[in-house]
mmCIF file with all atom_site columns, C-alpha atoms in Angstrom:
data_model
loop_
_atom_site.group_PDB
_atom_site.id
_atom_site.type_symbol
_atom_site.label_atom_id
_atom_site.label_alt_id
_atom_site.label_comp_id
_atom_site.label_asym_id
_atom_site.label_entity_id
_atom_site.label_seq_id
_atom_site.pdbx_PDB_ins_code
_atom_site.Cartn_x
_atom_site.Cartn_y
_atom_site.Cartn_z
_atom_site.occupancy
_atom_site.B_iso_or_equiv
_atom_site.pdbx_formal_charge
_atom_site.auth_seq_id
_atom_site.auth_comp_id
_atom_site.auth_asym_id
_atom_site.auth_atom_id
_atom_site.pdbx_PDB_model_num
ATOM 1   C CA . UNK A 1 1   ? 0.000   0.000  0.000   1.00 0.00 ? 275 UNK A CA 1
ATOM 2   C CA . UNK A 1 2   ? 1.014   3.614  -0.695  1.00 0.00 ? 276 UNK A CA 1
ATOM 3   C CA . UNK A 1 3   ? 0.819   6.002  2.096   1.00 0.00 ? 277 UNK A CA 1
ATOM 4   C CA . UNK A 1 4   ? 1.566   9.946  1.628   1.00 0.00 ? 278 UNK A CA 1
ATOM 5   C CA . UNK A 1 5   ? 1.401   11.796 5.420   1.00 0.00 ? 279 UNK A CA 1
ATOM 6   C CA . UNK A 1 6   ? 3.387   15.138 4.903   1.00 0.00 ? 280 UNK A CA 1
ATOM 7   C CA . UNK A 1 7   ? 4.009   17.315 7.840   1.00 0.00 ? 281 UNK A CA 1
ATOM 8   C CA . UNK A 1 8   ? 1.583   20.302 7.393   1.00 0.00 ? 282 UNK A CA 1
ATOM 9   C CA . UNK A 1 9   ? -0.399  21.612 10.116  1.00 0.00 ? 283 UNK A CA 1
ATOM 10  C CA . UNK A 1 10  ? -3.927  20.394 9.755   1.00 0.00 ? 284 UNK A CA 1
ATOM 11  C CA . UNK A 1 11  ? -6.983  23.011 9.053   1.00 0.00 ? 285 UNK A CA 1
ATOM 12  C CA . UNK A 1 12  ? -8.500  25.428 6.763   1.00 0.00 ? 286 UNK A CA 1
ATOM 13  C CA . UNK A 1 13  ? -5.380  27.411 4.883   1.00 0.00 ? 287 UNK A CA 1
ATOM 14  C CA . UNK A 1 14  ? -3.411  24.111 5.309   1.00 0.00 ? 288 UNK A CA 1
ATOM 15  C CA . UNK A 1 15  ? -1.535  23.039 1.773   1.00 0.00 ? 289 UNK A CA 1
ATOM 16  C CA . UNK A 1 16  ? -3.137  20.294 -0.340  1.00 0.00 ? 290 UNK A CA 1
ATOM 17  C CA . UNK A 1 17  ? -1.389  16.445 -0.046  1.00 0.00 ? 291 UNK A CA 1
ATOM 18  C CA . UNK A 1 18  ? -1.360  14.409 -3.033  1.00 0.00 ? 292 UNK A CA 1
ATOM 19  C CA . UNK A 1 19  ? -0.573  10.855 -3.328  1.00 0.00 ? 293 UNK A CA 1
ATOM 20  C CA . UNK A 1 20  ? 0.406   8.909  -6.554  1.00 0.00 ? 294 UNK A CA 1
ATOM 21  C CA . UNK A 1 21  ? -2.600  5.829  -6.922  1.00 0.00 ? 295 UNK A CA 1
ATOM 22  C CA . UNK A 1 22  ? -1.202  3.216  -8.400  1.00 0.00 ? 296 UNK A CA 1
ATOM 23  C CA . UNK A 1 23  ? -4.331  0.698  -9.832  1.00 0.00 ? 297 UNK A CA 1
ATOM 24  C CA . UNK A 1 24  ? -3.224  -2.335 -8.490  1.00 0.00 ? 298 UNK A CA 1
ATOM 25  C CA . UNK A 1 25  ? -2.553  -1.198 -4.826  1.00 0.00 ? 299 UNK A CA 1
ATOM 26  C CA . UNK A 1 26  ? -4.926  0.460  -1.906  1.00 0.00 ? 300 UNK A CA 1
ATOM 27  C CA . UNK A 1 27  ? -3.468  4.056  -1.371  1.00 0.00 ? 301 UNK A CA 1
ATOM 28  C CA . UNK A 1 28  ? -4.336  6.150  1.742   1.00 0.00 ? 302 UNK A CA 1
ATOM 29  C CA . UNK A 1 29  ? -3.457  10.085 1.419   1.00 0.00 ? 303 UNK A CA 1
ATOM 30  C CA . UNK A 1 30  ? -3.611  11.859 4.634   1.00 0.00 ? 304 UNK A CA 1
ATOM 31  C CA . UNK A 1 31  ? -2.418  14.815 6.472   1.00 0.00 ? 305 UNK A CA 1
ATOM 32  C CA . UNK A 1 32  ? -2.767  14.051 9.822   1.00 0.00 ? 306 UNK A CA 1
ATOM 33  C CA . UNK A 1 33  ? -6.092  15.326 10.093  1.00 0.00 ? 307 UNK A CA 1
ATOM 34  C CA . UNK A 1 34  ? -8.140  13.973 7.153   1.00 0.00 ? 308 UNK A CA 1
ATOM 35  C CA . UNK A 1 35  ? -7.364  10.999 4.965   1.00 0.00 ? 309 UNK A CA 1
ATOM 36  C CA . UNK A 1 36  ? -8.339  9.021  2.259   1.00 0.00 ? 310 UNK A CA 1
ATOM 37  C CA . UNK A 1 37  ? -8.569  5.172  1.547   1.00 0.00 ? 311 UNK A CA 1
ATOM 38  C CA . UNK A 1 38  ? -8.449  4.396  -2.077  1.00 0.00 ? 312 UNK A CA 1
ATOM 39  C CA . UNK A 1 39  ? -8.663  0.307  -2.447  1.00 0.00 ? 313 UNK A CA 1
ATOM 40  C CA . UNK A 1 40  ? -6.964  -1.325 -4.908  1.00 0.00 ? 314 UNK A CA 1
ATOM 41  C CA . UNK A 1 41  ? -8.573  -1.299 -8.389  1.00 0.00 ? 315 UNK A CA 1
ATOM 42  C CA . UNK A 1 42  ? -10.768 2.171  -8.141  1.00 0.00 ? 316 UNK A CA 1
ATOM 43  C CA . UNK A 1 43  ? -9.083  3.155  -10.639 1.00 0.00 ? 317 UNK A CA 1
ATOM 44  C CA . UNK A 1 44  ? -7.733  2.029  -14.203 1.00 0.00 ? 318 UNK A CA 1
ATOM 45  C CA . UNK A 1 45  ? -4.697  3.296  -14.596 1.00 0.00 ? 319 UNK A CA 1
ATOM 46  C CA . UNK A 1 46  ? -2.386  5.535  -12.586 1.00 0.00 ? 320 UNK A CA 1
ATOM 47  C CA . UNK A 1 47  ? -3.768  8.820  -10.864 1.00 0.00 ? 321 UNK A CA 1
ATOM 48  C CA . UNK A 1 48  ? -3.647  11.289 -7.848  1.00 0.00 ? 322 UNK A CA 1
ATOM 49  C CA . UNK A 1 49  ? -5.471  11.972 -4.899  1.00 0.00 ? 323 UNK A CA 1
ATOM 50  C CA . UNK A 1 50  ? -5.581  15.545 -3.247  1.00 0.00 ? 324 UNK A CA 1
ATOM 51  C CA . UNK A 1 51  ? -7.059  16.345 0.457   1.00 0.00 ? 325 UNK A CA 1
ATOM 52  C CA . UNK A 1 52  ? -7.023  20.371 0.539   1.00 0.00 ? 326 UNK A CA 1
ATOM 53  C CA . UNK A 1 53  ? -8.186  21.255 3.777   1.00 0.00 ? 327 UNK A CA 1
ATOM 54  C CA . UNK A 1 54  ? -10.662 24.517 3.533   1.00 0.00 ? 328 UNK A CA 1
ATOM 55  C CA . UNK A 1 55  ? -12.820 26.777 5.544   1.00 0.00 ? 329 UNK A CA 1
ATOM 56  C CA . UNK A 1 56  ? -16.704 26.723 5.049   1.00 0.00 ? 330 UNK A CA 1
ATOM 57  C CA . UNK A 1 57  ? -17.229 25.379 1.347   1.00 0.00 ? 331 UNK A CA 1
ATOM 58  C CA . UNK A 1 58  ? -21.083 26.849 2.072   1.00 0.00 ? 332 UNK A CA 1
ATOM 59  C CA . UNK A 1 59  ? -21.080 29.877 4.033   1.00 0.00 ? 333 UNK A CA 1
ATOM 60  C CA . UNK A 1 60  ? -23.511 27.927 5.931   1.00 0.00 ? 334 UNK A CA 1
ATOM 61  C CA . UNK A 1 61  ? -22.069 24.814 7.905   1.00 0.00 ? 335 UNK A CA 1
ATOM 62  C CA . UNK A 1 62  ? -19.349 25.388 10.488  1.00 0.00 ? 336 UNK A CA 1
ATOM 63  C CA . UNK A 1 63  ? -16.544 22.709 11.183  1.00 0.00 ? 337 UNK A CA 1
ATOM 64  C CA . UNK A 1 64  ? -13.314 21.421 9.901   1.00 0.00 ? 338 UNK A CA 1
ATOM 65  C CA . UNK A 1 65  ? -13.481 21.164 5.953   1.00 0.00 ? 339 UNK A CA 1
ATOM 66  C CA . UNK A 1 66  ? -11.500 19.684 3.421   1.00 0.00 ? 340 UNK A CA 1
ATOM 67  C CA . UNK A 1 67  ? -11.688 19.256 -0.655  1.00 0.00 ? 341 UNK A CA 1
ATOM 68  C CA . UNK A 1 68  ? -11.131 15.661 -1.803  1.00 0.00 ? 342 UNK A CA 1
ATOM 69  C CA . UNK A 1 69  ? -10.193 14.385 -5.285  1.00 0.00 ? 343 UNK A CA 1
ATOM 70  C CA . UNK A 1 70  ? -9.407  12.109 -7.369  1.00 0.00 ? 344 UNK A CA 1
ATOM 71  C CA . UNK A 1 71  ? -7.491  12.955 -10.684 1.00 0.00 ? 345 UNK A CA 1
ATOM 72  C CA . UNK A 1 72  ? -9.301  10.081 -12.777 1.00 0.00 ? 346 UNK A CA 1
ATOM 73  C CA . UNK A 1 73  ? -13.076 11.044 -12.673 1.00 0.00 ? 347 UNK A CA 1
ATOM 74  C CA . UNK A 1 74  ? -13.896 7.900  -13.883 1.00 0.00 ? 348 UNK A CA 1
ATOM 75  C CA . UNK A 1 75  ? -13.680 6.096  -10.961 1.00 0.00 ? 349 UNK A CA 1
ATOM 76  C CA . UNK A 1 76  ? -17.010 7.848  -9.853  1.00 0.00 ? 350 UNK A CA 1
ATOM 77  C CA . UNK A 1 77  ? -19.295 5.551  -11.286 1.00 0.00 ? 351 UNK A CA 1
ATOM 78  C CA . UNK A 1 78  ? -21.781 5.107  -8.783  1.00 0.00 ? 352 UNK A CA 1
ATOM 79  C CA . UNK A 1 79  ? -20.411 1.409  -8.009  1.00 0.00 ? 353 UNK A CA 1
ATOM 80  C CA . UNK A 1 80  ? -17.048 2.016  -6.595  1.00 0.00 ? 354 UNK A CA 1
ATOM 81  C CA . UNK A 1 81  ? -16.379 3.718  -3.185  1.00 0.00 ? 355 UNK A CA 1
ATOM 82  C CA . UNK A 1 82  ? -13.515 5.460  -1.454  1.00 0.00 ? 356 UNK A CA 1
ATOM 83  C CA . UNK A 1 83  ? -13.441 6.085  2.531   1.00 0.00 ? 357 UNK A CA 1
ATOM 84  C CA . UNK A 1 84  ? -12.912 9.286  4.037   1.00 0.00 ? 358 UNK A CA 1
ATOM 85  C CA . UNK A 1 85  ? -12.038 10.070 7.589   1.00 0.00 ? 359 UNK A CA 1
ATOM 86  C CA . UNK A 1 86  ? -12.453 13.884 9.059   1.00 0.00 ? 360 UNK A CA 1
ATOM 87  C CA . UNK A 1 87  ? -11.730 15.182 12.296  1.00 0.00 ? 361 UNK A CA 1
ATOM 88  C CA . UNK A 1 88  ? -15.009 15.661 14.248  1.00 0.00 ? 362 UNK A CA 1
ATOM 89  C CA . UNK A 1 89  ? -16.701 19.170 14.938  1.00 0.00 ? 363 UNK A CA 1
ATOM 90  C CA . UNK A 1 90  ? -14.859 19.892 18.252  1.00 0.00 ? 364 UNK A CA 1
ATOM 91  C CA . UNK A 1 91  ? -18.243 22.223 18.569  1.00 0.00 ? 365 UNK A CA 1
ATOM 92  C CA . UNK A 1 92  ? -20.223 18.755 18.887  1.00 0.00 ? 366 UNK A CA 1
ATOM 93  C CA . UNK A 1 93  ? -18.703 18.696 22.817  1.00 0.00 ? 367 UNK A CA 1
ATOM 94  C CA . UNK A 1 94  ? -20.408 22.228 23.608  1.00 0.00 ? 368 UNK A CA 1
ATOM 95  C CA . UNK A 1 95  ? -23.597 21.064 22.408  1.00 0.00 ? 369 UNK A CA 1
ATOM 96  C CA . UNK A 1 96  ? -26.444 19.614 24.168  1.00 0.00 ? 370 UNK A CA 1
ATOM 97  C CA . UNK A 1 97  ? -27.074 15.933 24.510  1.00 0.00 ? 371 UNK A CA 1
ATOM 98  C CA . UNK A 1 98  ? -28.775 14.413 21.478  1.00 0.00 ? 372 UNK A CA 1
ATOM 99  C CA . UNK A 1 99  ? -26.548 15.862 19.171  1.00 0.00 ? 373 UNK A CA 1
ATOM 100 C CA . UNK A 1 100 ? -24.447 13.651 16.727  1.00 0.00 ? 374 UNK A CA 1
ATOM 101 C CA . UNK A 1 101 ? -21.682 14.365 14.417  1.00 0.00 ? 375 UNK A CA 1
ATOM 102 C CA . UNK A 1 102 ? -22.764 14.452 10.570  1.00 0.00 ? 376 UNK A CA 1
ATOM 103 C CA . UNK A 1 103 ? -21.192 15.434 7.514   1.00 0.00 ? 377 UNK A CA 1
ATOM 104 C CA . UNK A 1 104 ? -22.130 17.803 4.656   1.00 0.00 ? 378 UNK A CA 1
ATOM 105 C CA . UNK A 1 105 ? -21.338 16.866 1.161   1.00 0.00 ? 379 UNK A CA 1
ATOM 106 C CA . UNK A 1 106 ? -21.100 19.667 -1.396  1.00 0.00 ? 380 UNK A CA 1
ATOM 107 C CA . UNK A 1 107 ? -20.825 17.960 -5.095  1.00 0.00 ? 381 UNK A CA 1
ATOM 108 C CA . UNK A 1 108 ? -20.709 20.270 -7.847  1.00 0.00 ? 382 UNK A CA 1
ATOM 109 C CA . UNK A 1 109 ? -24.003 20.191 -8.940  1.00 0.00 ? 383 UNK A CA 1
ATOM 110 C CA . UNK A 1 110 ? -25.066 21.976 -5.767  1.00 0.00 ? 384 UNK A CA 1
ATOM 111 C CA . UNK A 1 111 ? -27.688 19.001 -4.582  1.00 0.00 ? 385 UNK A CA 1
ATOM 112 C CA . UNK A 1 112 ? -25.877 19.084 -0.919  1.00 0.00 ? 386 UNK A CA 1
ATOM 113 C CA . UNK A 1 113 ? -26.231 15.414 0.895   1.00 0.00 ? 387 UNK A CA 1
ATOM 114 C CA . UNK A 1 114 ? -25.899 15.005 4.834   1.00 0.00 ? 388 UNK A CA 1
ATOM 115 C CA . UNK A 1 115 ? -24.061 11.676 6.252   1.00 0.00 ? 389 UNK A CA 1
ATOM 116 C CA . UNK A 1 116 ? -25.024 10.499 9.574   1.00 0.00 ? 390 UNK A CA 1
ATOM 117 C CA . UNK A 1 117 ? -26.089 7.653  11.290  1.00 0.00 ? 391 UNK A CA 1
ATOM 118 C CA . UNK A 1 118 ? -25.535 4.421  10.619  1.00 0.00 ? 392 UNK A CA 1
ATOM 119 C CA . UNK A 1 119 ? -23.619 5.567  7.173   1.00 0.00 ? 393 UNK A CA 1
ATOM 120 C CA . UNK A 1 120 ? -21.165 7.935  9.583   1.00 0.00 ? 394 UNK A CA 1
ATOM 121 C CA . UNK A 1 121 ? -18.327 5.739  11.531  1.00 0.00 ? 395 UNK A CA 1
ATOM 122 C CA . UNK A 1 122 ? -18.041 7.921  14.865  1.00 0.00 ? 396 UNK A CA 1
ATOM 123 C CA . UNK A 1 123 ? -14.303 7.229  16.874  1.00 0.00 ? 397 UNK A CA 1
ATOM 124 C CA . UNK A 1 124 ? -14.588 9.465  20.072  1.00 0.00 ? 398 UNK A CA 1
ATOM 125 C CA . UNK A 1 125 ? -11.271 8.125  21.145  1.00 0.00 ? 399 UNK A CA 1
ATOM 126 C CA . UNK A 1 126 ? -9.447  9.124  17.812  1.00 0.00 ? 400 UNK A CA 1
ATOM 127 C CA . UNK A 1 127 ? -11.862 12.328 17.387  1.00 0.00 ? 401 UNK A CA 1
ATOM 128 C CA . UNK A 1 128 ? -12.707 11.123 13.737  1.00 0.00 ? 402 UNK A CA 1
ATOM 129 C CA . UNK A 1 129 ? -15.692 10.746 11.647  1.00 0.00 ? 403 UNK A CA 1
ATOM 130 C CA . UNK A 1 130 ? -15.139 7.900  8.924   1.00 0.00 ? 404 UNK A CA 1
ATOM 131 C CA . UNK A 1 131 ? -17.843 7.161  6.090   1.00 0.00 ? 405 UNK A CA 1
ATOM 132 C CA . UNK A 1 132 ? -17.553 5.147  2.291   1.00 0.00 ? 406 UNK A CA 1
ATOM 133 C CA . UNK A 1 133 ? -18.606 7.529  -0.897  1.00 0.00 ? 407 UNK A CA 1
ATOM 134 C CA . UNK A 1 134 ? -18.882 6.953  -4.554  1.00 0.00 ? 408 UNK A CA 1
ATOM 135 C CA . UNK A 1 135 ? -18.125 10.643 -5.193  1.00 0.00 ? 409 UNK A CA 1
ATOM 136 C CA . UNK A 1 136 ? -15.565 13.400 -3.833  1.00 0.00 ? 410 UNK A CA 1
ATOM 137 C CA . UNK A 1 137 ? -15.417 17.048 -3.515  1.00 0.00 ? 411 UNK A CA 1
ATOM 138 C CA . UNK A 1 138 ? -15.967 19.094 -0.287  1.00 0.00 ? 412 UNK A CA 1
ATOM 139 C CA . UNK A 1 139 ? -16.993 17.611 3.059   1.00 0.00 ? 413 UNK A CA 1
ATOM 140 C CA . UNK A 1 140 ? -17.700 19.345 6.149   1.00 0.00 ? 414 UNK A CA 1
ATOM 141 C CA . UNK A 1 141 ? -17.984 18.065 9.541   1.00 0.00 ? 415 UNK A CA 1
ATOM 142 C CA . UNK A 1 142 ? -20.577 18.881 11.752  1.00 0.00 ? 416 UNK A CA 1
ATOM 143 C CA . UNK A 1 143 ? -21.963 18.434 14.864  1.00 0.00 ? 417 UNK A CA 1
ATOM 144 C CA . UNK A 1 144 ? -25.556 20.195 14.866  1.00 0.00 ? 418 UNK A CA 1
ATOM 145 C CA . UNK A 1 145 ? -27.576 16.985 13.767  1.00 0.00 ? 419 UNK A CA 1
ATOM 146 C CA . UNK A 1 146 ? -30.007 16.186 16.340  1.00 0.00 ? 420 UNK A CA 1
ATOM 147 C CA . UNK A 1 147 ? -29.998 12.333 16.798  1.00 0.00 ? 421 UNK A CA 1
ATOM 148 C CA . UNK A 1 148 ? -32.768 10.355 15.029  1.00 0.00 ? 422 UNK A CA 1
ATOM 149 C CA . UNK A 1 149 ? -33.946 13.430 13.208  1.00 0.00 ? 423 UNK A CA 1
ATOM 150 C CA . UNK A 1 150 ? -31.634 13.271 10.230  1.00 0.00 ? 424 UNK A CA 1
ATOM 151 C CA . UNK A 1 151 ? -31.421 10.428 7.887   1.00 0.00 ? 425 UNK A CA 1
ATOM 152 C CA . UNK A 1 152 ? -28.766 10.863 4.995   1.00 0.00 ? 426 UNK A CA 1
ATOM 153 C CA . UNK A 1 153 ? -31.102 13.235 2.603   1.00 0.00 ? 427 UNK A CA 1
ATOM 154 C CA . UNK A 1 154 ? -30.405 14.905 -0.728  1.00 0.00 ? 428 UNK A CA 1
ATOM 155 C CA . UNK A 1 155 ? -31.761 18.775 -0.701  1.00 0.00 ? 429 UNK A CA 1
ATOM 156 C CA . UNK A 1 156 ? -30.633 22.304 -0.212  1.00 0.00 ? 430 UNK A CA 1
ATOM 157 C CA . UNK A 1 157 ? -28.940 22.132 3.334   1.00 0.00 ? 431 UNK A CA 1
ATOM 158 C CA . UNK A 1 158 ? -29.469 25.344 4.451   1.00 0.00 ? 432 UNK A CA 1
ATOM 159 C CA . UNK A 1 159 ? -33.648 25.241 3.216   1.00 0.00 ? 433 UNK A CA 1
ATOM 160 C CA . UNK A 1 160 ? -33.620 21.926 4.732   1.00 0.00 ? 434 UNK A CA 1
ATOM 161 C CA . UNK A 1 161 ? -32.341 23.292 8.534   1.00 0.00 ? 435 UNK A CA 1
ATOM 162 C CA . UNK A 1 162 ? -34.853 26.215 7.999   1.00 0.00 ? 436 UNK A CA 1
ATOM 163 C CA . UNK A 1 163 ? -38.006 23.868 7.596   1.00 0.00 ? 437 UNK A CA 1
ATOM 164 C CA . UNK A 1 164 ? -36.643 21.804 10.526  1.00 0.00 ? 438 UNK A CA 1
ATOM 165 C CA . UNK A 1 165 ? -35.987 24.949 12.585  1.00 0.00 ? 439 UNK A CA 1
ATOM 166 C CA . UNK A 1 166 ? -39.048 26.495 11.710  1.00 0.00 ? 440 UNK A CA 1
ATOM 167 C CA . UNK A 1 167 ? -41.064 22.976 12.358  1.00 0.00 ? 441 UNK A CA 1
ATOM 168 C CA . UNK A 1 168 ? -39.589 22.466 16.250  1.00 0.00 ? 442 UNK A CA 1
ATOM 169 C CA . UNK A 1 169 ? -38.753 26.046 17.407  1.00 0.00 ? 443 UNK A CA 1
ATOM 170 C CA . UNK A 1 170 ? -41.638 28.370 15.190  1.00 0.00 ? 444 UNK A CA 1
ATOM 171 C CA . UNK A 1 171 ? -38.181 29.688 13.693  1.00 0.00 ? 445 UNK A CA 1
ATOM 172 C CA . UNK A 1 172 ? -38.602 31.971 10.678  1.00 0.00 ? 446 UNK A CA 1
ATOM 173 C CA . UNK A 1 173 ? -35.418 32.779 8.202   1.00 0.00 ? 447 UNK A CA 1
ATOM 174 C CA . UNK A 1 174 ? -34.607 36.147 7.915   1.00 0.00 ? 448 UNK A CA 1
ATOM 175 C CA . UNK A 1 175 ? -34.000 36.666 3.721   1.00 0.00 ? 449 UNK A CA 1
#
């Protein structure tokens, strides 16, 4: 296996990692803070992986943030996956019980998509959030998902939180 952990501080304004993939071998790119699995044979022929971390790829969702990619797009064919591991929302401790980390997923066509749950690997000890996709751009961690409320859903994040605000707390967006 190929493994890639430079020394660069962790955390939005962090530089990018990238890691050769070689087709026949699992690769793991990481930075000490977020990381990616690539198994053996997700892609065809040699490529790269990148983990940039970021700040706030929404405006919207606080927590840490990174881009991931893969230089070969056509691994993302809806049938092969990659796992991802993120530090956890260190705002998730502050919050009241019933809270569980999630993560935001921001593909490029804009249709955000929350992980939690039973798709969302939680190590307390480690302080990591670990979870399988078929795509990769940028993921935030987050710790505002109110247990058993969420399931993994495909909308406008921010819209979505309003109607759940507005549906428990008579909360009413400002525009």
């Amino acid at each position: 296996p190929t493994t890639t952990q430079p020394s660069v501080p962790p955390g939005p304004g962090a530089n990018s990692v990238t890691a050769h993939i070689n087709p026949g071998a699992p690769t793991t790119v990481s930075d000490g803070a977020y990381s990616l699995l690539i198994p053996a044979g997700t892609v065809s022929s040699p490529a790269t992986a990148t983990i940039t971390p970021i700040g706030d790829p929404s405006g919207d969702v606080d927590g840490p943030s990174a881009d991931f990619s893969i230089s070969d797009p056509s691994w993302e064919n809806g049938t092969k996956t990659v796992q991802v591991t993120m530090p956890i929302d260190p705002d998730l401790a502050s919050l009241a019980s019933g809270f569980v980390p999630a993560v935001v997923h921001f593909p490029a066509d804009g249709d955000s998509q929350i992980v939690s749950g039973s798709d969302l690997t939680v190590d307390q000890t480690d302080g990591t959030v670990t979870f399988e996709t078929t795509s990769l751009s940028p993921f935030t961690s987050t710790g505002g998902v109110i247990d058993d409320l969420l399931r993994p859903v495909s909308s406008n994040v921010r819209q979505w939180a309003e109607s759940q605000l507005a549906h428990f707390e008579g909360y009413t967006a400002a525009d």
